[in-house]
mmCIF file of C-alpha atoms in Angstrom:
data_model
loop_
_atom_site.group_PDB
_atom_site.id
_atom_site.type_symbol
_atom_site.label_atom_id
_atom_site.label_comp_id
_atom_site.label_asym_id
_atom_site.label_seq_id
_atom_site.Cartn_x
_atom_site.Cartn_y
_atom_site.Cartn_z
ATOM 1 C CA UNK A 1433 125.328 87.950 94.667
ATOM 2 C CA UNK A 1434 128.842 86.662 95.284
ATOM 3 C CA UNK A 1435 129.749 86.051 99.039
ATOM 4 C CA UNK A 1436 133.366 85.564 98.598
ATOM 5 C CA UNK A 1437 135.916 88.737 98.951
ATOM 6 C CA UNK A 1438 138.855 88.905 96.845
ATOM 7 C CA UNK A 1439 141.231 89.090 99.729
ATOM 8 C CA UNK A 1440 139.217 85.281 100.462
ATOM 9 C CA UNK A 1441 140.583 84.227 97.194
ATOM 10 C CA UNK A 1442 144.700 85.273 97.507
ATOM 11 C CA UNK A 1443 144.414 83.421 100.915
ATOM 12 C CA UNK A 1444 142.928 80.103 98.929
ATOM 13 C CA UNK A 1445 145.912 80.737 96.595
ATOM 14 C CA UNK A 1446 148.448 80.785 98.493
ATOM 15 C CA UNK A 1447 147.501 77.827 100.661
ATOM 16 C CA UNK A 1448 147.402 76.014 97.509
ATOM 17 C CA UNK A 1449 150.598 76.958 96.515
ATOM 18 C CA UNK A 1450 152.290 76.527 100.088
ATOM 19 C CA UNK A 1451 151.267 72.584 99.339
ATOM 20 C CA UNK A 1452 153.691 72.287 97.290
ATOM 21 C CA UNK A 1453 156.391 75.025 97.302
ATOM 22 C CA UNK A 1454 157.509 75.638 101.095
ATOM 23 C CA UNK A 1455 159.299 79.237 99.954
ATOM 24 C CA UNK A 1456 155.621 80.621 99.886
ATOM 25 C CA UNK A 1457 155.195 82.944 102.764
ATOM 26 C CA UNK A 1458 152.819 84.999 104.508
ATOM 27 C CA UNK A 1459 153.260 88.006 106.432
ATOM 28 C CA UNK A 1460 150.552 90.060 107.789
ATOM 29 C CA UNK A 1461 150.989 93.619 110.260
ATOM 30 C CA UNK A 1462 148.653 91.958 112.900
ATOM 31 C CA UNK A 1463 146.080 91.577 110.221
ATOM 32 C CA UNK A 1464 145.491 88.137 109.354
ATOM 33 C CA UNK A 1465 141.607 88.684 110.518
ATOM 34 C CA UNK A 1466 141.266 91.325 108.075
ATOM 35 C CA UNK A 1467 143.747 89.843 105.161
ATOM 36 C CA UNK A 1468 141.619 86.529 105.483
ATOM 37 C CA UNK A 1469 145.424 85.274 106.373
ATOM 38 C CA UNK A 1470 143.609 83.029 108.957
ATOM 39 C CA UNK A 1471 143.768 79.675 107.343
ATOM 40 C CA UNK A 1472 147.083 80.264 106.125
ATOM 41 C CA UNK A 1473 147.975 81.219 109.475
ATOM 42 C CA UNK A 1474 146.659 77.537 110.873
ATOM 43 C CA UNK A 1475 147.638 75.385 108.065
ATOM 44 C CA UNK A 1476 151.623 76.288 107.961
ATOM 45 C CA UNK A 1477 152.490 78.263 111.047
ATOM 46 C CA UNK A 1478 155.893 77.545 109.926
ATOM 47 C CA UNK A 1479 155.601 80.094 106.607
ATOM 48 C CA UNK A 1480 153.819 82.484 108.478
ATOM 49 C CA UNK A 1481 155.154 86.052 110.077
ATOM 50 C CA UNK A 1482 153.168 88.172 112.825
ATOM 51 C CA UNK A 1483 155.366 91.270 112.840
ATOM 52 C CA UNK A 1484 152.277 93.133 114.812
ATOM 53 C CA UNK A 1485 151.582 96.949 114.300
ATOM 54 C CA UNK A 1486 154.480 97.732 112.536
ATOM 55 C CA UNK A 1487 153.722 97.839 108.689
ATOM 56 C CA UNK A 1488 157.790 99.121 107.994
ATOM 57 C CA UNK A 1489 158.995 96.137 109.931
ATOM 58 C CA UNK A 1490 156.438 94.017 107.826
ATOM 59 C CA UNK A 1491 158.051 95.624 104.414
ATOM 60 C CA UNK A 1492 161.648 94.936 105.326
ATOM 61 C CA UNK A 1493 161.451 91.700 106.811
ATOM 62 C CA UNK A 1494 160.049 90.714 103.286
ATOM 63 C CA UNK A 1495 162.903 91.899 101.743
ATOM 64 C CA UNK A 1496 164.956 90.613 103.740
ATOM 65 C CA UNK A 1497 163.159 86.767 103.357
ATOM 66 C CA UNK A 1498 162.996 87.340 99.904
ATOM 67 C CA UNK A 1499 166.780 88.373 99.426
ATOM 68 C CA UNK A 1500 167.313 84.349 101.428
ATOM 69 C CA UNK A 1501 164.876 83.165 98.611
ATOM 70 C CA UNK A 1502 161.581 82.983 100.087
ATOM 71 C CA UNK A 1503 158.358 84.242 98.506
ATOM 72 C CA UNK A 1504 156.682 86.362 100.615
ATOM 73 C CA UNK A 1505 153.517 87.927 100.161
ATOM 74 C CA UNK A 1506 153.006 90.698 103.232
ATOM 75 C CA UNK A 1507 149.559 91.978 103.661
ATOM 76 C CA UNK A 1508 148.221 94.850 105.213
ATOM 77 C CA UNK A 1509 145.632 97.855 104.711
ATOM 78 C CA UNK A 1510 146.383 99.630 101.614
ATOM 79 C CA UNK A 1511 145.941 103.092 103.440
ATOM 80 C CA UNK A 1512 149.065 101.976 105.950
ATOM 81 C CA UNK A 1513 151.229 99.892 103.518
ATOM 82 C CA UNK A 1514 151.081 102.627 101.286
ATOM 83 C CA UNK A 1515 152.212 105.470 103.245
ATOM 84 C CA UNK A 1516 153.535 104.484 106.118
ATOM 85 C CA UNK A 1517 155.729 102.183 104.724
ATOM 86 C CA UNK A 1518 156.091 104.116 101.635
ATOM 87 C CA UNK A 1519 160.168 104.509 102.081
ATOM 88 C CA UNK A 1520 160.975 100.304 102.591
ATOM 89 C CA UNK A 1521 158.314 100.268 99.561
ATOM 90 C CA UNK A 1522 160.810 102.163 97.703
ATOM 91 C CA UNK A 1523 164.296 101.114 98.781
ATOM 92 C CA UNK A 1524 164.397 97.596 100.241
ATOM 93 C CA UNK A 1525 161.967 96.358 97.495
ATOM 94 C CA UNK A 1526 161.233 98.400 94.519
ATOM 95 C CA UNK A 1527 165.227 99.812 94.174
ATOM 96 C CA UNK A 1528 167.136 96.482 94.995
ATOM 97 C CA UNK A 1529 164.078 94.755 92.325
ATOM 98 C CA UNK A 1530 163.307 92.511 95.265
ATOM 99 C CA UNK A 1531 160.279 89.489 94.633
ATOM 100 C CA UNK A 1532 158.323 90.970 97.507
ATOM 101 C CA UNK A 1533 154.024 90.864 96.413
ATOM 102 C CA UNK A 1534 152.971 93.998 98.657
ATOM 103 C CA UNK A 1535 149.101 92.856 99.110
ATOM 104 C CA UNK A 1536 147.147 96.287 100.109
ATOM 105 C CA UNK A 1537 143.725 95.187 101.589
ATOM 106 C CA UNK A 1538 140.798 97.466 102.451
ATOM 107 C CA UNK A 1539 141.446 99.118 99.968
ATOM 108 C CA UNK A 1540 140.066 102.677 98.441
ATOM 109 C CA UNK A 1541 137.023 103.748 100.729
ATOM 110 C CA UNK A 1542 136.184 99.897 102.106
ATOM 111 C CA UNK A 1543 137.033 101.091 105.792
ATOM 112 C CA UNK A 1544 134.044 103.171 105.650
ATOM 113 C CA UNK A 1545 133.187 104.978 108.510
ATOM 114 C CA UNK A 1546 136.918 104.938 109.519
ATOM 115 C CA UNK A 1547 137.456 107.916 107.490
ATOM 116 C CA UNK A 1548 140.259 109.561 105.660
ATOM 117 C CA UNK A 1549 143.090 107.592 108.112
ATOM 118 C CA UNK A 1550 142.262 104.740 106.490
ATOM 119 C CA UNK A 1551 141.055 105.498 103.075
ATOM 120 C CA UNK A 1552 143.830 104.895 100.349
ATOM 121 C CA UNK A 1553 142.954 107.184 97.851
ATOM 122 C CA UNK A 1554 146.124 108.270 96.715
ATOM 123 C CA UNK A 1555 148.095 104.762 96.521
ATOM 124 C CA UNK A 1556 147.907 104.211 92.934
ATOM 125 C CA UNK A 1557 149.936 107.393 92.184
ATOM 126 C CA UNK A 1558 152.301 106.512 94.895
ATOM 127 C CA UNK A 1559 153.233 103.390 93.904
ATOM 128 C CA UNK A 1560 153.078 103.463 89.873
ATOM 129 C CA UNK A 1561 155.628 106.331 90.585
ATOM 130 C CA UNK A 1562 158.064 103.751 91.816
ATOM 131 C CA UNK A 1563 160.506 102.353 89.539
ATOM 132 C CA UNK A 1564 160.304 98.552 89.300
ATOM 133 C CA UNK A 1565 156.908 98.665 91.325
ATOM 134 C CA UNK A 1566 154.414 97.056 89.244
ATOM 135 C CA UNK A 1567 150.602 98.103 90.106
ATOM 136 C CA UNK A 1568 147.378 95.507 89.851
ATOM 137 C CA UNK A 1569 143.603 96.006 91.284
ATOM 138 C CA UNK A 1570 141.892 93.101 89.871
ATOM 139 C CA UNK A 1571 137.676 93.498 89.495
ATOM 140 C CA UNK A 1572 136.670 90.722 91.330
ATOM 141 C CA UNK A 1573 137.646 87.570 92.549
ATOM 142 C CA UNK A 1574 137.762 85.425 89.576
ATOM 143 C CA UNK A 1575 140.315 87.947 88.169
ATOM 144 C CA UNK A 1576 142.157 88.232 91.425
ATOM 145 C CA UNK A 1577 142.496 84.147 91.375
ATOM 146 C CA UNK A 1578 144.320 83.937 87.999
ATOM 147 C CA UNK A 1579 146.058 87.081 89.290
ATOM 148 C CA UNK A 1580 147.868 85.800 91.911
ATOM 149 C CA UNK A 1581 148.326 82.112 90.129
ATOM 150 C CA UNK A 1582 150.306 84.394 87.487
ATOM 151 C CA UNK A 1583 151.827 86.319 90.155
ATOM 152 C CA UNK A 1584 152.913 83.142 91.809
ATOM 153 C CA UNK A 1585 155.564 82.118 88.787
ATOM 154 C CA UNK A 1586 157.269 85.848 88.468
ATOM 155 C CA UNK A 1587 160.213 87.086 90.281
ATOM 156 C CA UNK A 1588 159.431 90.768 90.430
ATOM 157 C CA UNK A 1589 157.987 93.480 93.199
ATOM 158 C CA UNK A 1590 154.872 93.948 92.886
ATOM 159 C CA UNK A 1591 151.579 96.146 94.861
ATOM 160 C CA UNK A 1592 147.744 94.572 94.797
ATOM 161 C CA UNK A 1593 145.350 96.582 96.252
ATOM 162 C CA UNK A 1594 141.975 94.707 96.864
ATOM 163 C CA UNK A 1595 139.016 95.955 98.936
ATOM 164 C CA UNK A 1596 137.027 95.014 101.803
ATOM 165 C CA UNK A 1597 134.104 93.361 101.295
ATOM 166 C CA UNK A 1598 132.721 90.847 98.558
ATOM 167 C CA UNK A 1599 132.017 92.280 94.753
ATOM 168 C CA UNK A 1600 129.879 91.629 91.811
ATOM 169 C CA UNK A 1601 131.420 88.977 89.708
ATOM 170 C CA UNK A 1602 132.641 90.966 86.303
ATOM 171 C CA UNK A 1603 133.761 87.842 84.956
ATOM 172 C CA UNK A 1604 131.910 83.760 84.704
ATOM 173 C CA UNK A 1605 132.758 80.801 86.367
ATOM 174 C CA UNK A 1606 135.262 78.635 84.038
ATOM 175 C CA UNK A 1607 135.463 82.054 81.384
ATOM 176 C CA UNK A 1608 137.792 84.375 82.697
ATOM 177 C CA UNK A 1609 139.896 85.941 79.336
ATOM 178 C CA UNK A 1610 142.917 86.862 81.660
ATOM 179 C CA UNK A 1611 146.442 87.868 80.077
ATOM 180 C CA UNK A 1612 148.934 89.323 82.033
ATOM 181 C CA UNK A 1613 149.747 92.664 82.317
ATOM 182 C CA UNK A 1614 147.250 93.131 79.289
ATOM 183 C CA UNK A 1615 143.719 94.907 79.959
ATOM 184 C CA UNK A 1616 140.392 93.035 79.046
ATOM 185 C CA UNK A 1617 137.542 94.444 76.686
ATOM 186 C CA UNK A 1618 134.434 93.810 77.843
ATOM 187 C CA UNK A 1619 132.629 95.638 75.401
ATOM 188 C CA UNK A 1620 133.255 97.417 72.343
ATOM 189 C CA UNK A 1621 131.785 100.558 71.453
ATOM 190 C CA UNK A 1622 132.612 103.577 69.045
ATOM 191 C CA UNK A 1623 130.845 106.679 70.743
ATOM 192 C CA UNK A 1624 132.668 106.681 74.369
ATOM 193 C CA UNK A 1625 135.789 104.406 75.372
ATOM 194 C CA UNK A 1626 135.224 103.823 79.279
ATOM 195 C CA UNK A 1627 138.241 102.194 80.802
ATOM 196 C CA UNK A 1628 137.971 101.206 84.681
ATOM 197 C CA UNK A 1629 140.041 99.337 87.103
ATOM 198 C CA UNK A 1630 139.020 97.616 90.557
ATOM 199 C CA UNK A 1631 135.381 97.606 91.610
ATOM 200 C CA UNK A 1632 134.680 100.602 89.295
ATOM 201 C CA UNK A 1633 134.426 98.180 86.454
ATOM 202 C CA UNK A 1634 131.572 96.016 87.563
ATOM 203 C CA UNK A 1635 129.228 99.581 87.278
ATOM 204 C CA UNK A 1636 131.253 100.813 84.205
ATOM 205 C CA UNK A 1637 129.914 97.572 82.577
ATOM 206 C CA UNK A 1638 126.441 98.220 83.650
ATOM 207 C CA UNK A 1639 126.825 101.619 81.970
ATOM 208 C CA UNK A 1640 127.302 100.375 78.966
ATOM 209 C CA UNK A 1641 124.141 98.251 79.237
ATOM 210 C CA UNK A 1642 122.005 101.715 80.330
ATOM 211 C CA UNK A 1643 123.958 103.871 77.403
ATOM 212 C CA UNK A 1644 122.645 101.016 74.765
ATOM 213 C CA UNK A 1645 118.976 101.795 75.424
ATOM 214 C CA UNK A 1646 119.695 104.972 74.424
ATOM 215 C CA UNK A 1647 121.085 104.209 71.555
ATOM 216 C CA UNK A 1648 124.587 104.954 72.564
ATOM 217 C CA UNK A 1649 127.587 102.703 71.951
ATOM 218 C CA UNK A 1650 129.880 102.570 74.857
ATOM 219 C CA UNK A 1651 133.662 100.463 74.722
ATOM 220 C CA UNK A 1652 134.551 99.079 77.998
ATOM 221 C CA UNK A 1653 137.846 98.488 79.513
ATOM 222 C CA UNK A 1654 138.912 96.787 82.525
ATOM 223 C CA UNK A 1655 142.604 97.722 83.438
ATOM 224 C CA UNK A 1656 143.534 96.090 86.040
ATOM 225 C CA UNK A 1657 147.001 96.589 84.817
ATOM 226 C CA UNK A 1658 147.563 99.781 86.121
ATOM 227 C CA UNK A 1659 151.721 99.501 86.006
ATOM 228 C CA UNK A 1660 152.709 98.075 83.383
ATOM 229 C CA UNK A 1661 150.038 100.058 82.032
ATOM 230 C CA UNK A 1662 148.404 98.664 78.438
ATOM 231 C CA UNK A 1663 148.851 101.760 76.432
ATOM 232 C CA UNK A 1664 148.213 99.536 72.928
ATOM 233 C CA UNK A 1665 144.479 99.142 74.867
ATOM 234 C CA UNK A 1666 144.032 102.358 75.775
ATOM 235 C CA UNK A 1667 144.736 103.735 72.105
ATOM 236 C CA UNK A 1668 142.781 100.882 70.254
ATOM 237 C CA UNK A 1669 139.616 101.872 72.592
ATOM 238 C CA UNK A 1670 140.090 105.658 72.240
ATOM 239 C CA UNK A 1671 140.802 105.965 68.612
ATOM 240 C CA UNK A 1672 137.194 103.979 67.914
ATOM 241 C CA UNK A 1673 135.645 106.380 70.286
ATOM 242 C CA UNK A 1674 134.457 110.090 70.092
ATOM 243 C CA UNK A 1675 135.553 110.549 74.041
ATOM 244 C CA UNK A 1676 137.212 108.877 76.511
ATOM 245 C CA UNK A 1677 135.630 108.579 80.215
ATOM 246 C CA UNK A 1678 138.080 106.816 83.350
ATOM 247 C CA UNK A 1679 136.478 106.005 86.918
ATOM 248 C CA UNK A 1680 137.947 104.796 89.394
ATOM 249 C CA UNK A 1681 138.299 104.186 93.320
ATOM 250 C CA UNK A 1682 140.861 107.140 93.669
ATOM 251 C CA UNK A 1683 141.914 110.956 94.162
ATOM 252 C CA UNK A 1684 142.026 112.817 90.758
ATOM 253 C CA UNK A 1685 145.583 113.053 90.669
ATOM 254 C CA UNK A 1686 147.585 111.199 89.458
ATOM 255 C CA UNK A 1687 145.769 107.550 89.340
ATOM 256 C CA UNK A 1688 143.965 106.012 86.194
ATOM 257 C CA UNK A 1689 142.544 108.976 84.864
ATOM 258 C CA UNK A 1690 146.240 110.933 84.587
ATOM 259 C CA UNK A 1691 147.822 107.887 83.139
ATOM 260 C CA UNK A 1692 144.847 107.580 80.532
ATOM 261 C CA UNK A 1693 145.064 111.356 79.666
ATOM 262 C CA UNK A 1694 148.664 111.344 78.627
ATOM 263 C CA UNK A 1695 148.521 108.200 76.537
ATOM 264 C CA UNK A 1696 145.798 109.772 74.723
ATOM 265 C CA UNK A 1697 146.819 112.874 74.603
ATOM 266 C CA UNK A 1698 150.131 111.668 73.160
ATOM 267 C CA UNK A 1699 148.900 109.139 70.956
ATOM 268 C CA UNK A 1700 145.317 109.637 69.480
ATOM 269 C CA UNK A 1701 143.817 112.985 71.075
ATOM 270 C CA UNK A 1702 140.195 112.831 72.247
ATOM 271 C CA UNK A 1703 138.453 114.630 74.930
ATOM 272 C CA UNK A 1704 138.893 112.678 78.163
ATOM 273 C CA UNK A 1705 137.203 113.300 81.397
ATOM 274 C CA UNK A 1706 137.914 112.000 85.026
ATOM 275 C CA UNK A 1707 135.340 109.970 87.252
ATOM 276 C CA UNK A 1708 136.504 110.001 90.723
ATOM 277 C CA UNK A 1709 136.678 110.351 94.251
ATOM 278 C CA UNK A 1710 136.697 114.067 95.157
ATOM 279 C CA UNK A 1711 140.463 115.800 96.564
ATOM 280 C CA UNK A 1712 138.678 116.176 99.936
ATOM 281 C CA UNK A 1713 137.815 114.280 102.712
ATOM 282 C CA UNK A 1714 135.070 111.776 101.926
ATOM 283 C CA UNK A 1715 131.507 111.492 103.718
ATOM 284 C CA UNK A 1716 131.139 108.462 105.843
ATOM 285 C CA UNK A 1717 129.627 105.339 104.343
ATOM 286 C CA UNK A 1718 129.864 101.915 103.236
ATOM 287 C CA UNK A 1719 131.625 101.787 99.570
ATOM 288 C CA UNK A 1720 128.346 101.925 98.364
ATOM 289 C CA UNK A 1721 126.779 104.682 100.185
ATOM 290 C CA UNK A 1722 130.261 106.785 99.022
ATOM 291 C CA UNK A 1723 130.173 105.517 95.356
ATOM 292 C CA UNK A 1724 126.475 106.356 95.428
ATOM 293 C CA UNK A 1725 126.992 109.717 96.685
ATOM 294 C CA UNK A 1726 129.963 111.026 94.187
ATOM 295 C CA UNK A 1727 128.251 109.305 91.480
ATOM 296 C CA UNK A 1728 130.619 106.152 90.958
ATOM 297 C CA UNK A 1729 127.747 104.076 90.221
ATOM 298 C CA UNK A 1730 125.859 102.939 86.945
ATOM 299 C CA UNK A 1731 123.844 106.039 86.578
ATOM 300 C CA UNK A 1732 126.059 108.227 87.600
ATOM 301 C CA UNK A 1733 129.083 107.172 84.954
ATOM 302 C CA UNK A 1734 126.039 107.168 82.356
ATOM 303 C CA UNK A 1735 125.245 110.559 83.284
ATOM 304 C CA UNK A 1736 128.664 112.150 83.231
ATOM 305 C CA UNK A 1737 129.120 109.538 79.567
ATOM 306 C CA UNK A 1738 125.567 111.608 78.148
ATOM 307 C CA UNK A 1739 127.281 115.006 79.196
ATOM 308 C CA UNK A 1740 130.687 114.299 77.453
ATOM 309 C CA UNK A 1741 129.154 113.065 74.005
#
């Protein structure tokens, strides 16, 4: 089981790339403990910002270094950045097209027992709604590593949402088929297309496995890509398919599943059903204990697969 967190790896990144280019900067909201912004922190305390409880402060003050031609990369948890902030998300970055890399951490349900105040269920439809915001939750951290390396050479806004805690590795060592703002196929399949971003794709891939003992063909989709969305994979996958199934770490509005629905629907019209987190209040519980109870797991996607073919 991998040990490392993908908030681990965007730290490693960056400290890499502060070696060399001294614009690279990290800015946390009195969160470097839980941005694993630590070792940046202590290795160049000169391209590092503490702005403290204040997540708007921590937006602007981006803006404002990137506008002087810094790179910063401003971390804080997902439920905060993306709500609280939500306004400097949208003006000083998003409208003035500012290279600001808005890193949401803890993100989804991977506060737990926190509850709803800081769960960010709703920050994929709040942020792909943003002009010129561009929208990424990579699978695990070998994605999230060539991620951010490709994030690194672009000047454009852009919102990451990672969770908590370490993840099952989707992806090999040294084998990582990563193309920008283009969604990987993990598996094809011509009875159900299931297309998942973030640590929903880890168990959609195990699906598949369960659905081929019983002698059903499944496609599988990572799209980690949320905005700029890859429409051209989303049609290739559906029009093999009989139905189309999206999970995902989010409310049921407006997130992967609505963006799925009206490419197909517009495109290549199949039956397409949404996996996710309930529009109510969660129960209590690690990530797992949550994805366990609303079904977000292997057997539960392979259920809900069986009852749409």
């Amino acid at each position: 089981m991998n040990k490392i967190a993908n908030r681990q790896v965007i730290c490693d990144v960056l400290v890499e790339a502060a070696k060399e280019d001294k614009d690279v900067v990290a800015l946390c909201s009195d969160s470097r403990g839980s941005a694993s912004m630590t070792k940046f922190a202590d290795t160049y305390p000169e391209q590092f910002v503490e702005v403290g409880i204040a997540e708007q402060n921590l937006v602007s003050i981006s803006a404002g270094l990137a506008k002087c031609g810094k790179k910063p990369y401003a971390s804080s948890p997902a439920s905060f950045l993306s709500t609280r902030s939500y306004e400097q998300c949208k003006v000083d970055v998003a409208y003035s097209n500012t290279n600001v890399k808005l890193i949401g951490i803890s993100g989804g349900v991977s506060y737990g027992a926190l509850g709803m105040s800081h769960h960010s269920a709703q920050d994929i439809a709040a942020m792909c709604s943003i002009p010129n915001m561009r929208v990424y939750i990579p699978s695990d951290r070998l994605q999230t590593e060539h991620l951010f390396k490709a994030l690194l050479k672009d000047e454009k806004p852009a919102y990451i949402r990672v969770g908590r805690n370490p993840v099952e590795d989707v992806y090999e060592e040294g084998n990582v088929p990563f193309e920008m703002d283009r969604a990987t196929v993990l598996r094809e399949g011509t009875d159900i297309a299931i297309i998942a971003c973030g640590e929903m794709v880890k168990p959609a891939a195990d699906t598949a496995t369960l659905l081929e003992e019983k002698g059903i063909h499944a496609a599988v989709v990572d799209m980690y890509c949320i905005k700029p969305l890859d429409k051209a994979a989303i049609v290739k996958a559906a029009s093999g398919a009989k139905a189309v199934l999206t999970v995902e770490e989010h409310a049921p509005f407006g997130g992967l599943g609505s963006m799925v629905s009206q490419v197909v629907g517009s495109e290549c019209p199949r039956k397409v059903v949404n996996l996710a987190l309930p529009d109510a209040p969660v129960i209590t519980g690690t990530s797992k204990e949550v994805f366990d109870h609303y079904g977000l797991n292997a057997e539960g996607i392979a259920k809900k697969a069986m009852e749409l073919l």
